[in-house]
XYZ file of C-alpha atoms in Angstrom:
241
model
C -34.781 -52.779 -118.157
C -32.837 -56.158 -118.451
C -32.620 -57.966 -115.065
C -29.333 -57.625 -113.167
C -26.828 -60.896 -113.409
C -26.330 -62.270 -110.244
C -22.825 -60.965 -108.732
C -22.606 -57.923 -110.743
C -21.838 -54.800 -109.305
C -24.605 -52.368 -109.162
C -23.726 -48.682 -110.030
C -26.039 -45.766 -108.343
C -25.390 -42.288 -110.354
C -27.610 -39.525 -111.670
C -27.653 -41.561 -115.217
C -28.002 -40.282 -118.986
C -30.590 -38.038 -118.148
C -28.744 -35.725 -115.653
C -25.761 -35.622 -118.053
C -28.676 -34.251 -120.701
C -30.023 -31.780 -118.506
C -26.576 -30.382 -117.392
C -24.668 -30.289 -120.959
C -27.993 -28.858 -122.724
C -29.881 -27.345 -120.680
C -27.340 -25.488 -118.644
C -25.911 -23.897 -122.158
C -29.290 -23.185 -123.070
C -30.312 -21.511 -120.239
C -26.840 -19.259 -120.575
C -27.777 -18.617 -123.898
C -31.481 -17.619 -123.080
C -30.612 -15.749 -119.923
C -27.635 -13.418 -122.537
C -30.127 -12.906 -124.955
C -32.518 -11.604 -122.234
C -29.288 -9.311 -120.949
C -29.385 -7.595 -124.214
C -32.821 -6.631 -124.243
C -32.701 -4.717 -121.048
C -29.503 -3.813 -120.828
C -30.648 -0.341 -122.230
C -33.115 0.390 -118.998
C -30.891 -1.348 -116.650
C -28.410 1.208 -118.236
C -30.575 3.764 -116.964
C -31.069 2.756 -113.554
C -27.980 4.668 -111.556
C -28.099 2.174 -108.595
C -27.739 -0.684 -110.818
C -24.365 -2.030 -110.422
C -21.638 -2.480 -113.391
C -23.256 0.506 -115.329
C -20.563 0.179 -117.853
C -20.868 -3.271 -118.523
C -24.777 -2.477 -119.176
C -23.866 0.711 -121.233
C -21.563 -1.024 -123.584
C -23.672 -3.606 -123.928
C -26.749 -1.312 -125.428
C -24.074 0.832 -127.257
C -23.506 -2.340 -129.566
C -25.283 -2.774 -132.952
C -28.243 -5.527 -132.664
C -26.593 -8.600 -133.953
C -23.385 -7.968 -132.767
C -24.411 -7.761 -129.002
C -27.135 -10.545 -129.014
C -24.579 -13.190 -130.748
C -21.921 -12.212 -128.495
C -24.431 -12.185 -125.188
C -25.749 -15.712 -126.378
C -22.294 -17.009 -127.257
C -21.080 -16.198 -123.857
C -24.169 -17.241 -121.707
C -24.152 -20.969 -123.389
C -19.943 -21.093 -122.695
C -20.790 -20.069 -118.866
C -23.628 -23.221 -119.301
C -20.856 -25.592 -120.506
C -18.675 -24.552 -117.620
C -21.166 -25.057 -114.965
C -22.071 -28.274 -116.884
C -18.225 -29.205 -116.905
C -18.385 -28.521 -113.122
C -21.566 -30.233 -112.604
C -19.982 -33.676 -114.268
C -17.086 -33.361 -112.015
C -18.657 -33.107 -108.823
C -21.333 -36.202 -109.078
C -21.065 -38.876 -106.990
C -21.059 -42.194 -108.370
C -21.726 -45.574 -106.139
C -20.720 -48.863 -107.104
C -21.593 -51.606 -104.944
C -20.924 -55.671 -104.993
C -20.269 -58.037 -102.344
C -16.933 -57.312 -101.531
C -16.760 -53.627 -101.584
C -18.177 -50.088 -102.857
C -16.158 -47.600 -104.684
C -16.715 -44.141 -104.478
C -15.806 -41.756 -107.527
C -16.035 -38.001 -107.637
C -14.157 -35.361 -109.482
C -11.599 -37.938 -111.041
C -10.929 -39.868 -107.558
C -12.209 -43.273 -106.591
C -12.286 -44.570 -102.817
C -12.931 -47.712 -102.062
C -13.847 -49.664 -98.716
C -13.896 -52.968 -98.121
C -17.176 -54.842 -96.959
C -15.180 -56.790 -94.119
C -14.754 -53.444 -92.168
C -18.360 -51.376 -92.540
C -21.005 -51.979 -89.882
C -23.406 -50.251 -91.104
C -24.321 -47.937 -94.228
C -27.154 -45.022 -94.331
C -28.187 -41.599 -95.340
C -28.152 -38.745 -93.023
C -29.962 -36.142 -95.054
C -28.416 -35.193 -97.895
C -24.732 -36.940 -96.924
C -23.909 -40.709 -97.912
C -22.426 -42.586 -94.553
C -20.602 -45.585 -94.227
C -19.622 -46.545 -90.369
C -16.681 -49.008 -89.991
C -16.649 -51.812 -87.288
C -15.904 -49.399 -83.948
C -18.706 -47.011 -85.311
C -16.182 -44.454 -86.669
C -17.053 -43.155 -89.816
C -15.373 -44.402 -93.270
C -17.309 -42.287 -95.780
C -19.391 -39.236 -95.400
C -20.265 -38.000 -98.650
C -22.605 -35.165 -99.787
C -24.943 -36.862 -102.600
C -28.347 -35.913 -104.254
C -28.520 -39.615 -105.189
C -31.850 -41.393 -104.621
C -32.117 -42.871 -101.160
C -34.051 -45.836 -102.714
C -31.649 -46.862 -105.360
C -28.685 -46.310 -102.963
C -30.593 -49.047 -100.119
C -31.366 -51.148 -103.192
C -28.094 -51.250 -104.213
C -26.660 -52.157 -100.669
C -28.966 -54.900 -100.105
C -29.056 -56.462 -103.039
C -25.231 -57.551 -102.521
C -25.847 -57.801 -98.366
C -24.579 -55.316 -96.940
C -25.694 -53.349 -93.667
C -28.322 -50.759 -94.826
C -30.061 -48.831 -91.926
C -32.768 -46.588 -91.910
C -30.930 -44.502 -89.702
C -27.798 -43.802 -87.784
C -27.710 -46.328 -85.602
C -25.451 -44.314 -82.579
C -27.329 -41.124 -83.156
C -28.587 -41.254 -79.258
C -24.754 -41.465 -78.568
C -24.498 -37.841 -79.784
C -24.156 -34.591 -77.578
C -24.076 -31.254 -78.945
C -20.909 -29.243 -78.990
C -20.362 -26.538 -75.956
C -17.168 -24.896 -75.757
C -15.574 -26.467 -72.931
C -17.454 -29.723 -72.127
C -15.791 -31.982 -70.838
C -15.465 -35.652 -72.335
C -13.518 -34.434 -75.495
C -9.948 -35.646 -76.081
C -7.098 -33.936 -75.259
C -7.249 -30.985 -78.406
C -10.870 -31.504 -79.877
C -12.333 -28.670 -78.405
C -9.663 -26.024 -80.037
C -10.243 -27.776 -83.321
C -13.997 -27.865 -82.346
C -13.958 -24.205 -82.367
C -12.279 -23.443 -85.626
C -14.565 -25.792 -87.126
C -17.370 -23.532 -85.459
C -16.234 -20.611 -86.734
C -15.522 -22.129 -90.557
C -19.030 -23.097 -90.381
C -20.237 -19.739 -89.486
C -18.288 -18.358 -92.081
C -19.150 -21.439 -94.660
C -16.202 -22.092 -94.855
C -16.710 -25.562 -96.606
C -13.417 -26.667 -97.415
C -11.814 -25.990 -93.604
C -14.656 -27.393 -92.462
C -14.146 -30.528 -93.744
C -10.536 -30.415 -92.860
C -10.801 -29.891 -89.250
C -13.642 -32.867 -89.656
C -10.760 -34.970 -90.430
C -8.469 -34.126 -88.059
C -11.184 -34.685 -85.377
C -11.535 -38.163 -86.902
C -8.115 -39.099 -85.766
C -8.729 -38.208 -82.415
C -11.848 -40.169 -82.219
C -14.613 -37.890 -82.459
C -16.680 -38.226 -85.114
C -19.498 -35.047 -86.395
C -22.583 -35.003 -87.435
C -23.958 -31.077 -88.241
C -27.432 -29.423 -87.957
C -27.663 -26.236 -89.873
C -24.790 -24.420 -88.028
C -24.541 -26.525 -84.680
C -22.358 -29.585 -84.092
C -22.843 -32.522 -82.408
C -20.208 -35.556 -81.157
C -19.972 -38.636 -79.974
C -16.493 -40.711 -79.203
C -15.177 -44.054 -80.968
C -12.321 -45.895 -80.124
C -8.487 -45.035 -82.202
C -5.868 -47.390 -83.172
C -2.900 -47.366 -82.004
C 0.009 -46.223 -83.729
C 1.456 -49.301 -85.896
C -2.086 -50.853 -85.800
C -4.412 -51.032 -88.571
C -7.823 -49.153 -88.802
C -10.710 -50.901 -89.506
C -10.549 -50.001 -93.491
C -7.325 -51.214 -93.472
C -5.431 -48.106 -93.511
């Protein structure tokens, strides 16, 4: 592998052989896993408390060919689609001196290296703390945790082996005091959307908790806050926002 130049940007993603796996091996698999459909559709056919029976039915009422082509056709265009979905949703990291950018699903975010104060991994989830400990990133990633501390010291920046305020933590009981004026309604729903899994509102009520200062970290289904100083309205935040 030829030696990095000095200054370049480093870029951590799942590389050539991920995109190989997902956009032929996903399609094969489909295809496999239709032409095993056809082959027992006729006994699943006969088992009552099998769900769609007619699905399974038509399926074995179909000459030979006809039903393992169209079974294999259709299992390898479900294997592009999850491939197509796979692509989208990987996280790609690319790091140099003055910044990282973030890209996912056709979006890049960047954040400046003058504002983070430290940068780790918190199980699965990619975090990058700005200069009053709030957090600037949070990102789910199956990236490896080597190449992602590589990448952030090679160019200088503040890699930790682990969060550095998580004693500053408490979990979440409805009603404790300490929270800002608001948190623990939003708290709550966020509760419940976990509960519920809920992904999506979870991670909307995560940012509106940001704003008031509270930042999250989850375990399983319980959560857990700590407080960090917000700007002012007309000031800037510490990403420059």
């Amino acid at each position: 592998m030829p030696a990095q130049r000095p200054g370049a940007a480093t870029v951590v993603g799942g590389g050539a052989g991920e995109l190989v796996v997902m956009w032929v091996g996903f399609p094969l698999l489909g295809a496999g896993a239709g032409w095993a459909l056809t082959e027992v559709s006729g006994w699943l056919a006969g088992l009552r408390w099998v769900p769609w029976q007619g699905l399974f039915e038509l399926v074995d009422g179909l000459p030979d060919g006809r039903a393992i082509a169209g079974a294999v056709a259709l299992g390898a265009l479900l294997g592009l689609f999850v491939a197509h979905l796979g692509t989208r949703e990987r996280l790609i990291v690319t790091v140099d001196r003055s910044g990282v950018r973030l890209h996912r699903d056709g979006t890049d975010r960047d954040v400046p290296r003058r504002s983070v104060s430290a940068v780790f991994t918190d199980r699965n989830d990619l975090v990058v703390l700005g200069a009053g400990g709030e957090e600037l990133v949070r990102e789910k990633s199956d990236l490896s945790r080597r190449r992602l501390r590589d990448a952030f010291d090679t160019h200088g920046w503040p890699w930790t082996e682990a969060d550095p305020h998580r004693d500053a933590y408490r979990r979440w009981v409805e009603g404790l005091p300490g929270l800002p004026a608001g948190a623990d309604a939003l708290l709550r729903a966020r509760q419940r959307a976990i509960e519920s899994d809920r992904r999506g509102d979870a991670l909307d009520l995560r940012a509106e908790l940001a704003r008031l200062g509270v930042v999250l970290r989850d375990e399983e289904k319980r959560q857990y806050w700590r407080l960090v100083p917000v700007a002012l309205p007309g000031e800037e935040t510490p990403d420059g926002r």
